[in-house]
Coordinates of C-alpha atoms and ligand atoms in Angstrom, one line a residue:
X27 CA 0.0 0.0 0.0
X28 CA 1.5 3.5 -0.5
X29 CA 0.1 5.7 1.3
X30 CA 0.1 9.5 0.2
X31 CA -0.6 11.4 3.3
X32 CA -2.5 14.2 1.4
X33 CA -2.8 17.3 3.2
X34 CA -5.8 17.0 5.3
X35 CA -8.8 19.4 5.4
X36 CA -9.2 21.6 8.6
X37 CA -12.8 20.1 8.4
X38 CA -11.5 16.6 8.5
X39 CA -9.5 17.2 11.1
X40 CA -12.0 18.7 13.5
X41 CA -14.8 15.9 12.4
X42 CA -12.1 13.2 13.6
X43 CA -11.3 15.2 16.9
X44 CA -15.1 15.9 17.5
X45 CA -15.9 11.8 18.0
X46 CA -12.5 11.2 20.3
X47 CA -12.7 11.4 24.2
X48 CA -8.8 11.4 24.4
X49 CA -7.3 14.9 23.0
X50 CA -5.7 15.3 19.5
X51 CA -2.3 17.3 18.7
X52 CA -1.6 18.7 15.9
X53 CA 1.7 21.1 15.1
X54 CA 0.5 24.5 16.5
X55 CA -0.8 23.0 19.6
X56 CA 1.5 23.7 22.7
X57 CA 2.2 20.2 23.8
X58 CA 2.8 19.2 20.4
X59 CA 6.8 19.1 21.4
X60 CA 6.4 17.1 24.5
X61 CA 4.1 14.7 22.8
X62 CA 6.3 13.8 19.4
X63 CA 9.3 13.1 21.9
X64 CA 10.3 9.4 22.2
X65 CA 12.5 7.6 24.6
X66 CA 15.7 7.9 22.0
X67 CA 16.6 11.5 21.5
X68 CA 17.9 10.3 18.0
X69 CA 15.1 10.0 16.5
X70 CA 13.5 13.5 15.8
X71 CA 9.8 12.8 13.5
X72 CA 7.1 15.0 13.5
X73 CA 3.5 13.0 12.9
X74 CA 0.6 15.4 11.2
X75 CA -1.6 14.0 14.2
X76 CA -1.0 12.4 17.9
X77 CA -4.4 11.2 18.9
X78 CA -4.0 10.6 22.8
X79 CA -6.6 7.8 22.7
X80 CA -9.2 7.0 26.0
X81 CA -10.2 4.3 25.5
X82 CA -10.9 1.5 22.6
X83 CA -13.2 3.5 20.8
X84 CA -10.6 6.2 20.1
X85 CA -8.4 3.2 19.0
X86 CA -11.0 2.1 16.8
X87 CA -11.6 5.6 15.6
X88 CA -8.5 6.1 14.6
X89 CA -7.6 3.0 12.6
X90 CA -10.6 3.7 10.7
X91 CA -9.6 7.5 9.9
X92 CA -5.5 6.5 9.0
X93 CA -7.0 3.8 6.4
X94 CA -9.4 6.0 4.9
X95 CA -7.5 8.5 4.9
X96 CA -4.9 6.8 3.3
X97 CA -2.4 8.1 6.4
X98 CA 0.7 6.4 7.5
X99 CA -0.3 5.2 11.2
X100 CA 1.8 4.4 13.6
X101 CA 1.4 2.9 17.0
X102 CA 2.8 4.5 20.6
X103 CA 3.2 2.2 23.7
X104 CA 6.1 3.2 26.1
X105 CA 7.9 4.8 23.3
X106 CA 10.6 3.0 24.2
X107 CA 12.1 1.8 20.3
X108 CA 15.4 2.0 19.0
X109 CA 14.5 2.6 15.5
X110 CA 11.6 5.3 16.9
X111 CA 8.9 2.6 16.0
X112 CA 6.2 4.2 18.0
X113 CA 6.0 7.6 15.7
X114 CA 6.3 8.8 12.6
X115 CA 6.3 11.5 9.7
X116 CA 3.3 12.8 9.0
X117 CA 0.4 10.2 9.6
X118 CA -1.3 9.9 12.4
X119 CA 0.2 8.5 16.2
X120 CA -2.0 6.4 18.2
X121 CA -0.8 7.2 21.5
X122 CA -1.9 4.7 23.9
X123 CA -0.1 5.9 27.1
X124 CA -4.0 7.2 28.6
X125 CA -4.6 3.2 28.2
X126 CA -2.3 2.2 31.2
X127 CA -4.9 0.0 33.6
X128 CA -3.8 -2.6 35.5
X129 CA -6.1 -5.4 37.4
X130 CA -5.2 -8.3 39.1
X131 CA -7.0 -11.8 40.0
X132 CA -5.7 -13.0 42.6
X133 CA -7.3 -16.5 42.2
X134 CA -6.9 -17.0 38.5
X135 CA -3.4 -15.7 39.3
X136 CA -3.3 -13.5 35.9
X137 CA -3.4 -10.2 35.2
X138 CA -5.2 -7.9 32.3
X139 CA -3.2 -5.0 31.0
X140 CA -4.0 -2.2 29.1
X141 CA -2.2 -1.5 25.9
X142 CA -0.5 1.5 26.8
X143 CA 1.0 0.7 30.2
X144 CA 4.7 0.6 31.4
X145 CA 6.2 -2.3 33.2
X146 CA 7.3 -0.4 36.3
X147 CA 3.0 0.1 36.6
X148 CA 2.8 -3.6 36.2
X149 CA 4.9 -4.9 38.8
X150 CA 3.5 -1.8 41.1
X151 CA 0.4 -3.6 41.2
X152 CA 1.3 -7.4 40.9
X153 CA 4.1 -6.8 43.6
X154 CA 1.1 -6.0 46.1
X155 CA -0.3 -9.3 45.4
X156 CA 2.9 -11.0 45.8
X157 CA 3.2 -12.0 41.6
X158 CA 4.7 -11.1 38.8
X159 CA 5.1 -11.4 35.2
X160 CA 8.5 -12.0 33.4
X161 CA 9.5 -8.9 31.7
X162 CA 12.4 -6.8 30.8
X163 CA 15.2 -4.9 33.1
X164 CA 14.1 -0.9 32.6
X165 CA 10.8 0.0 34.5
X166 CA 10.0 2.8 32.2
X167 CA 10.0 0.1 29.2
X168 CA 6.6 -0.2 27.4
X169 CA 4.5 -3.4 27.8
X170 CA 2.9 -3.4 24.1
X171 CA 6.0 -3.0 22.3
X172 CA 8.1 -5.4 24.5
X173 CA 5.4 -8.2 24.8
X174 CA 4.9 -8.0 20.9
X175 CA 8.7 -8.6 20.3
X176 CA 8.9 -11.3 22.3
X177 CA 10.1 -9.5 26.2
X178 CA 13.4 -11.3 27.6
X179 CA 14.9 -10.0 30.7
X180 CA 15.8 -11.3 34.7
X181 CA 13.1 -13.7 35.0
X182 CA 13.6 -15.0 31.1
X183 CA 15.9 -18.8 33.0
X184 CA 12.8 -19.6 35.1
X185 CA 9.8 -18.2 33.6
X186 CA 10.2 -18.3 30.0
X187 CA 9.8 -15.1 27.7
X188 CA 7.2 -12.4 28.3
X189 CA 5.3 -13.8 25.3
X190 CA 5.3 -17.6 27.1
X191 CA 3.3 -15.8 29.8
X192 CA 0.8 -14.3 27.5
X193 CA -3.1 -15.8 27.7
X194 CA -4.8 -13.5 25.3
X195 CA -4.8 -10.3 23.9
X196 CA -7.8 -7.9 22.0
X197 CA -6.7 -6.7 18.6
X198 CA -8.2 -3.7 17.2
X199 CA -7.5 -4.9 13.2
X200 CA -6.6 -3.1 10.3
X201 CA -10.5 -2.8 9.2
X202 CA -12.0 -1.0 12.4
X203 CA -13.4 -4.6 13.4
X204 CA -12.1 -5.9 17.2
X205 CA -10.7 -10.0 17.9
X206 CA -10.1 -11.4 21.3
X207 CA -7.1 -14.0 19.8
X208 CA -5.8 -17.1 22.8
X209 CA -5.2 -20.7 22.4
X210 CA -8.6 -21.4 21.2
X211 CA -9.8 -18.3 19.4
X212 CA -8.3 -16.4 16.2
X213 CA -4.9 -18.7 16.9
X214 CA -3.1 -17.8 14.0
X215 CA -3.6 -14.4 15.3
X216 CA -2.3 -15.3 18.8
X217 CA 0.8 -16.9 17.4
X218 CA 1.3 -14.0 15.4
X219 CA 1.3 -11.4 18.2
X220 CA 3.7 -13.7 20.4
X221 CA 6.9 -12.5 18.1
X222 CA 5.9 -10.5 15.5
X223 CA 5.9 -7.2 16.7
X224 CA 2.7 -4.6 16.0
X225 CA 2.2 -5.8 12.6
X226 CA -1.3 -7.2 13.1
X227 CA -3.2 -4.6 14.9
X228 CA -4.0 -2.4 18.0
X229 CA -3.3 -4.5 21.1
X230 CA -5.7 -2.4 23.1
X231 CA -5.1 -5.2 26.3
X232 CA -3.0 -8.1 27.0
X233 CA -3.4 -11.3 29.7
X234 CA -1.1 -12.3 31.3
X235 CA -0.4 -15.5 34.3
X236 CA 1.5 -14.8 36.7
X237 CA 4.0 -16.2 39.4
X238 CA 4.3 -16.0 42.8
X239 CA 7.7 -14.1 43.5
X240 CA 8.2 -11.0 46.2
X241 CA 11.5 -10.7 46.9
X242 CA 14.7 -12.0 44.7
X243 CA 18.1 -12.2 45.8
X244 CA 20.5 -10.0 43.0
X245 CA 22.4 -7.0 42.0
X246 CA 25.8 -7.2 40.4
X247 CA 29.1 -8.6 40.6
X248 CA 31.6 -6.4 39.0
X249 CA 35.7 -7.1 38.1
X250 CA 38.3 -5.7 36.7
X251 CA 38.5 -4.8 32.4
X252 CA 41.8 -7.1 33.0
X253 CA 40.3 -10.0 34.3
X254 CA 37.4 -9.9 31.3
X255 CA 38.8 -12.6 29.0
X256 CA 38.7 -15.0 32.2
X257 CA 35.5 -13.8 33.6
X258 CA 33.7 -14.5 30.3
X259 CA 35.3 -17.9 30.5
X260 CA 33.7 -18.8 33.2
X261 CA 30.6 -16.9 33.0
X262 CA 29.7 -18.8 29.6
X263 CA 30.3 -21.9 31.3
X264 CA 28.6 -21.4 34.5
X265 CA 25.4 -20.0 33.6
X266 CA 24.8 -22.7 31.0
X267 CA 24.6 -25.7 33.7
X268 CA 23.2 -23.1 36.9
X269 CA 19.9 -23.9 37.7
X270 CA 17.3 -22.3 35.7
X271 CA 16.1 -20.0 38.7
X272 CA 19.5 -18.4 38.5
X273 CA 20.0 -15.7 35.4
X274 CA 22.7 -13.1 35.2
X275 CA 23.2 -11.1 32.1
X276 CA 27.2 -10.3 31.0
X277 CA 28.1 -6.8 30.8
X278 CA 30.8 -4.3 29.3
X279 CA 30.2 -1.0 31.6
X280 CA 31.4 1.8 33.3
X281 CA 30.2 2.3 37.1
X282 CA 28.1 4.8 37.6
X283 CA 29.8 7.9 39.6
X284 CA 28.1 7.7 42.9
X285 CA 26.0 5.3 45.6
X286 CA 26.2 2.7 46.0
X287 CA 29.1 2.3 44.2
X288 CA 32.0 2.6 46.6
X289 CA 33.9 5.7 45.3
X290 CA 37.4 4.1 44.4
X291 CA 35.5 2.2 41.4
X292 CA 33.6 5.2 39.7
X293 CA 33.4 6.0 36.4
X294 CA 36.3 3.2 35.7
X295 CA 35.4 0.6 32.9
X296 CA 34.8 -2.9 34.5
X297 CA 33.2 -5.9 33.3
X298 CA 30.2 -7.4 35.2
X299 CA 27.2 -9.7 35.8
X300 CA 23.8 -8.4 37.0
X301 CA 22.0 -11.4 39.0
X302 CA 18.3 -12.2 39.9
X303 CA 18.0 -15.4 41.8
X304 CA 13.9 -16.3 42.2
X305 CA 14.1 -19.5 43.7
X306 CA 13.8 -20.5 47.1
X307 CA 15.3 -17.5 49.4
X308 CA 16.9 -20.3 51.8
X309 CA 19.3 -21.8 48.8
X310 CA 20.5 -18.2 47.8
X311 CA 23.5 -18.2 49.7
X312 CA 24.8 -21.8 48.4
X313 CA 24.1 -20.4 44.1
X314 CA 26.1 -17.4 45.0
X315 CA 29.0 -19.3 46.7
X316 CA 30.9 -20.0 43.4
X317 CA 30.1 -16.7 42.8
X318 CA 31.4 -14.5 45.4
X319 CA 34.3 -17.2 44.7
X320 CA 35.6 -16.6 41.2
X321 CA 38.1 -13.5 40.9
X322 CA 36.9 -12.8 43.4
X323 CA 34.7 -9.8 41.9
X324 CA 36.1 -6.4 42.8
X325 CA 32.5 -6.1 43.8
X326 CA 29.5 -8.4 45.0
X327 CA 26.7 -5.7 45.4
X328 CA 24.1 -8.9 45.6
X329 CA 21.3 -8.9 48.5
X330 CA 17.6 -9.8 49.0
X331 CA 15.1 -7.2 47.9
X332 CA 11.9 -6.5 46.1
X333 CA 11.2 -7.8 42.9
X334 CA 10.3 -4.4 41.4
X335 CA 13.5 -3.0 43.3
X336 CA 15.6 -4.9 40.6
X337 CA 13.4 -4.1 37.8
X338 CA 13.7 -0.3 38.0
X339 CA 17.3 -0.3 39.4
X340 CA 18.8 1.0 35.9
X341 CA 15.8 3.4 35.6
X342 CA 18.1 6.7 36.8
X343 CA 20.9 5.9 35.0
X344 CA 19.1 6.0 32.1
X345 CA 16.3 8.7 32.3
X346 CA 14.2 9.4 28.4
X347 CA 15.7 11.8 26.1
X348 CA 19.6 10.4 25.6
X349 CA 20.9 9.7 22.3
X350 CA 21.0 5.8 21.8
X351 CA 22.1 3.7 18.7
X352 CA 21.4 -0.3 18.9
X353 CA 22.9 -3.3 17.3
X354 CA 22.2 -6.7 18.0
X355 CA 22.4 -10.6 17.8
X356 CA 21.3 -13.7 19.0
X357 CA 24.2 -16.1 19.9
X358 CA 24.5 -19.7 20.3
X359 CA 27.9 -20.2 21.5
X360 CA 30.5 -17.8 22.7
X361 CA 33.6 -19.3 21.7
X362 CA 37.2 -18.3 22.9
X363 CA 37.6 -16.3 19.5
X364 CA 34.2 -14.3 20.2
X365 CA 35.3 -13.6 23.2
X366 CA 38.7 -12.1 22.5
X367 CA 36.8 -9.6 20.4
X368 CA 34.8 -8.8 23.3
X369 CA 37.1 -7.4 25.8
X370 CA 38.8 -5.5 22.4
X371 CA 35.8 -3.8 21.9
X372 CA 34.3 -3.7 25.5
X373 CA 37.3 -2.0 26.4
X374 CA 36.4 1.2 23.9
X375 CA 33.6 2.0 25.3
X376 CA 33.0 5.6 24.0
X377 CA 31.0 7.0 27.2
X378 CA 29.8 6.1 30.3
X379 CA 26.3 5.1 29.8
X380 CA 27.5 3.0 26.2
X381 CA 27.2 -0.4 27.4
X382 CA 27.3 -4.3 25.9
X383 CA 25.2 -6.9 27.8
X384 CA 24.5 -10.6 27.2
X385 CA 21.3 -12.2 28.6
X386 CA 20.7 -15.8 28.8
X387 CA 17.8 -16.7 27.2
X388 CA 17.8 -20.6 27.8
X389 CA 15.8 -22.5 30.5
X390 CA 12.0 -22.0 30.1
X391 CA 13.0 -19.9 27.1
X392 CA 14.2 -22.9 25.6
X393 CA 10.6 -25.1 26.3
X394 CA 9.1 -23.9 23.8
X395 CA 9.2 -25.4 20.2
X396 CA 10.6 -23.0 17.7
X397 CA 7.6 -23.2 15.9
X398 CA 5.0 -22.5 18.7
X399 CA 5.2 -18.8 18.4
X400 CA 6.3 -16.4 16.0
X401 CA 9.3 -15.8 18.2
X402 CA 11.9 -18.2 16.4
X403 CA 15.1 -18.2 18.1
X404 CA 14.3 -21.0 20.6
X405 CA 17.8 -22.5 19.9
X406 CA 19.9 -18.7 20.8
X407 CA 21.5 -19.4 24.4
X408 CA 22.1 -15.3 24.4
X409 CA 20.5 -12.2 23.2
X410 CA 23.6 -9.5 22.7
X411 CA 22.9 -6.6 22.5
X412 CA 25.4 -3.2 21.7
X413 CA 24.4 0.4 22.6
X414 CA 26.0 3.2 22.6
X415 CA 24.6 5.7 24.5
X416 CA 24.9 9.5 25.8
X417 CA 22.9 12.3 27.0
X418 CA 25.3 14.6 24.3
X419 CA 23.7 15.2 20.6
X420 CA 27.4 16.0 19.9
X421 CA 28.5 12.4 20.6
X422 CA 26.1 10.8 18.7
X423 CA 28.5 10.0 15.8
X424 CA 31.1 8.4 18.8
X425 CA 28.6 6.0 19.9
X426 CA 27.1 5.4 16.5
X427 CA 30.8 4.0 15.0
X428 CA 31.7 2.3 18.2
X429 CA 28.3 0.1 18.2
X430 CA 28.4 -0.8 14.6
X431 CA 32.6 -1.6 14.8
X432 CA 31.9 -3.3 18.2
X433 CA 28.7 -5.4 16.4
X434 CA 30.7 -5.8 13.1
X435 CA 33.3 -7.9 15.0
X436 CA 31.1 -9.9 16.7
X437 CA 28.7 -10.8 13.9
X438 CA 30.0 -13.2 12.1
X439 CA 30.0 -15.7 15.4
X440 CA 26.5 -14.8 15.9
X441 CA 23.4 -16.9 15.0
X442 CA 22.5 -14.7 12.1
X443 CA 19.2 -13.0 13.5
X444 CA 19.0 -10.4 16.4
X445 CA 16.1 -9.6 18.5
X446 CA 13.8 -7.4 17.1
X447 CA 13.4 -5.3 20.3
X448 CA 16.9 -4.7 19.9
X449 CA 17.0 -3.7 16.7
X450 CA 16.8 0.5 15.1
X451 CA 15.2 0.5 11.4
X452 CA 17.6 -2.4 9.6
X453 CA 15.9 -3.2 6.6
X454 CA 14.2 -6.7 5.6
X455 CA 16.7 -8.9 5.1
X456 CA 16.8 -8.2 8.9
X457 CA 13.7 -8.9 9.9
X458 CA 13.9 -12.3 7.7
X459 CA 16.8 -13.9 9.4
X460 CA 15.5 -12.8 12.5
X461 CA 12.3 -15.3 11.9
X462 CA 13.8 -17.6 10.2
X463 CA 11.6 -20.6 9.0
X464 CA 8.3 -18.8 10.6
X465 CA 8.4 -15.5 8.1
X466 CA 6.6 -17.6 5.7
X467 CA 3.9 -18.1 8.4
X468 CA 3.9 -14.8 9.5
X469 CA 3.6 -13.5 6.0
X470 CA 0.2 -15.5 5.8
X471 CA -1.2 -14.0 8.9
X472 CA -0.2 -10.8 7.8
X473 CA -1.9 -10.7 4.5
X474 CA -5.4 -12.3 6.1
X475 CA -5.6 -9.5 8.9
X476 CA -3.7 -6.3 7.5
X477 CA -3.6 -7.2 3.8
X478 CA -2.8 -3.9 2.8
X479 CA 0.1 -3.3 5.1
X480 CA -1.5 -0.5 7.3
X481 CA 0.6 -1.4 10.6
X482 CA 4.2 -1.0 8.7
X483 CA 5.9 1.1 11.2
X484 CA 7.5 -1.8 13.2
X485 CA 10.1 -4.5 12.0
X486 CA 7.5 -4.6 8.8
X487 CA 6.6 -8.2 8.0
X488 CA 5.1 -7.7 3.9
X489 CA 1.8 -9.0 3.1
X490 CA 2.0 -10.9 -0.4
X491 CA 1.0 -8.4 -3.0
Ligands
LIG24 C1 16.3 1.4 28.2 C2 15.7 0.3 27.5 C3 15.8 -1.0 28.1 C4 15.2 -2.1 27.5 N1 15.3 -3.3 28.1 C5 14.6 -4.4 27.5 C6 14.6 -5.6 28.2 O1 15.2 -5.8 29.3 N2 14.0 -6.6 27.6 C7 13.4 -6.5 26.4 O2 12.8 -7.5 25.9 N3 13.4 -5.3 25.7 C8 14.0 -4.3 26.3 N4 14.0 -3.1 25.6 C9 13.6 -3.0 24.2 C10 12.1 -2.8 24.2 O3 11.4 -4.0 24.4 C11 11.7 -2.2 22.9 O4 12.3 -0.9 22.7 C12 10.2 -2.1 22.7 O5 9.9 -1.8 21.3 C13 9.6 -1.0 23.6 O6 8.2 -1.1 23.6 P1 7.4 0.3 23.8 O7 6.0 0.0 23.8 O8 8.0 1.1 25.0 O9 7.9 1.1 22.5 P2 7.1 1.9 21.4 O10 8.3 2.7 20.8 O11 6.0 2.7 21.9 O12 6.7 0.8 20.4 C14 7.5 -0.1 19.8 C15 6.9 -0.9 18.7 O13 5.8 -1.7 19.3 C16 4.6 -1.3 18.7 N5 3.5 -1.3 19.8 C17 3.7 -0.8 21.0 N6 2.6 -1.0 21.7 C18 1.7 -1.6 20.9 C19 0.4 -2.1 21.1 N7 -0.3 -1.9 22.2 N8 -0.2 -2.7 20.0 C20 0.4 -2.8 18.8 N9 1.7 -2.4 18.6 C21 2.3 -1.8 19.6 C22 4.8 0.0 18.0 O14 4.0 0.3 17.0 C23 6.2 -0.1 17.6 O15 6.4 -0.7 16.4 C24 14.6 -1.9 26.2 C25 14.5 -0.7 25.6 C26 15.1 0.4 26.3 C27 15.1 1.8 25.6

């Protein structure tokens, strides 16, 4: 479909704000500014519209006016993206961040989101009940765009992916009309959404099943850049046979310049592995012996606390509105070769909030059949992921060349594909590898429920023509 995004009529315009609850923005209006502005300060688009949607019949409203309108639509959750997936040029935003409720049953042990809400508003609420749903590692973090892509993060060993947690979800489609999609209705639709990003509609509310979890033992265990080749070593090895309610994602990083950091280690470059233990609180201290052991780590900042205390522990050091640039892959093995190249280019890290992180994404992750979902990586034992980051527009180049060197180096040792949550705008062949033997399938789906492509800005899966 090409889409032409004629100029629209002041008339049109004020017939489609006339039937929303939620407010529309357009360029002259005062919070226009504030409400174009995604999580990335890279990305700098200016939409025609931003419809701040109330409530599903907004959603549906607007869906309706982008296709006849001919308008390129895009969707907002947590605004969160890389590539700046939730906006657009011209066209018309559905901003879904007024769509942010949260309710828990207890007894069913589940819990219904909303389509615009944030994780740190998810685990507010589950937390109270003493449950929680797997998802990523950044509070602030969207749950519609992180669910669609799959959501891996410190409860991926034990609990499986985000998407392996997901009961149903209500889809406003590309022609206006609304599906509830599970295991038993509109399933091609449900396997669809459990990978494959926003390319099949509106999620306007996801279910989810939950776990009983309140308090995790974790934090991180930091050494020196000189020790990295070794600590990799091991790492590789001994998260690979630890039990599954153990995960601890790899890092490059520098340490942050202040608590609790002790002062003698800020701002120096160090290697490091963030843990989350959710097993029994009683066998914490025997999984961390061999822990506290190796190096020993210059630092062992692991403890007991809240779940959601982990979950939003990186939220301040990295606050909306710095300059990021992503590259990613999926890897199966990290061989001694791979690993070499690491501490080379973990070493160059061009400033302090630039950063290279490994998470395991085996255990429960791994349950799954490859086919079961859209998500096809089943076999990847680590999502790596590059990103340069920094609050400075002036260092955007810096961060830019280090993440694409760093992530040249390292691909050919990867698995081919990356994750697409990880990814900025990369182009199709892309988004193939990264799904692998289920594009075909995915293609299908696509062309039954958005046959004319109307949800393209994503990792764009093409109907057939
Ligand atoms: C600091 C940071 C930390 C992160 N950590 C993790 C992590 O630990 N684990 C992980 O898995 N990912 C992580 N991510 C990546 C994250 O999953 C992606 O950036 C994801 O796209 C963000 O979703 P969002 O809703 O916030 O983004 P948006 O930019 O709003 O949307 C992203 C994409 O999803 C689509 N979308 C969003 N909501 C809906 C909806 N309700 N219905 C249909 N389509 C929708 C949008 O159209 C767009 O294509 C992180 C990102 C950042 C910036």
């Amino acid at each position: 479909m090409t889409t032409t995004n004629r100029p629209l009529s002041t008339e049109r315009v004020q017939d489609f704000a006339a039937g929303l609850r939620g407010e529309l923005i357009r360029p002259e209006d005062a919070g226009y500014h504030q409400a174009r502005q995604v999580y990335n300060a890279m990305i700098d688009k200016r939409p025609a519209l931003i419809a701040k949607c109330a409530d599903v019949a907004d959603v549906i409203r607007c869906v309706n006016f982008a296709r006849e309108g001919n308008l390129t639509l895009a969707i907002r959750g947590g605004g969160h993206n890389g590539g700046g997936l939730g906006i657009c040029n011209d066209g018309l935003v559905i901003d879904l961040s007024a769509l942010s409720g949260v309710r828990v049953d207890p007894q069913a042990r589940t819990v219904r989101v909303e389509g615009g809400a944030v994780w740190g508003k998810v685990d507010h609420v589950t937390h109270a009940f003493g449950l929680a749903v797997p998802s990523g590692i950044i509070s602030t973090t969207g749950v519609g765009g992180l669910t669609l892509g799959g959501g891996l993060g410190h409860l991926t060993r034990n609990f499986g992916l985000t998407i392996d947690n997901l009961l149903e979800v209500d889809v406003v489609l590309a022609n206006g009309n609304v599906v509830t999609a599970n295991l038993h209705q509109n399933e091609d639709l449900f396997w669809a959404v459990r990978g494959g990003g926003g390319n099949f509609g509106v999620v306007t509310s996801f279910l989810f099943r939950l776990h009983p979890l309140r308090t995790i033992t974790g934090g991180p265990t930091l050494w020196g850049l000189e020790q990295a080749g070794d600590v990799m070593r091991w790492y590789r090895d001994f998260i690979r046979q630890a039990p599954r309610e153990l995960s601890g994602f790899f890092a490059f990083l520098t340490v942050p310049p202040g608590p609790p950091f002790p002062e003698h280690l800020h701002l120096r470059k160090m290697c490091g592995v963030v843990w989350c233990y959710s097993g029994p609180q009683e066998n914490a201290a025997e999984v961390f012996q061999p822990i506290r052991e190796f190096g020993p780590p210059a630092l062992f900042g692991v403890h007991d606390m809240p779940l959601p205390a982990l979950q939003s522990a990186f939220d301040a050091l990295y606050p909306p509105g710095d300059q990021w640039y992503w590259r990613a892959d999926f890897v199966n093995e990290l061989s001694d070769e791979a690993i070499e190249k690491h501490v080379e280019h973990g070493a160059q890290m061009p400033t302090m909030q630039s950063s290279m992180h490994l998470y395991p994404i085996d255990g429960a992750a791994h349950e799954a059949d490859k086919e079961a979902t859209a998500w096809s990586y089943r076999d990847a034992n680590w999502a790596e992921v590059i990103v340069g980051v920094d609050p400075d527009p002036a260092n955007a180049d810096r961060i830019r060349e280090w993440a694409i060197s760093y992530w040249e180096a390292l691909h050919p040792y990867s698995a081919g594909g990356a994750y697409v949550n990880f990814m900025m705008d990369e182009g199709q062949e892309r988004v193939k590898a990264t799904y692998r033997g289920n594009y075909r399938k995915l293609v299908e789906v696509k062309s039954k429920y958005d046959p004319e492509n109307l949800f393209r800005v994503n990792q764009n899966i093409k109907p057939e023509s």
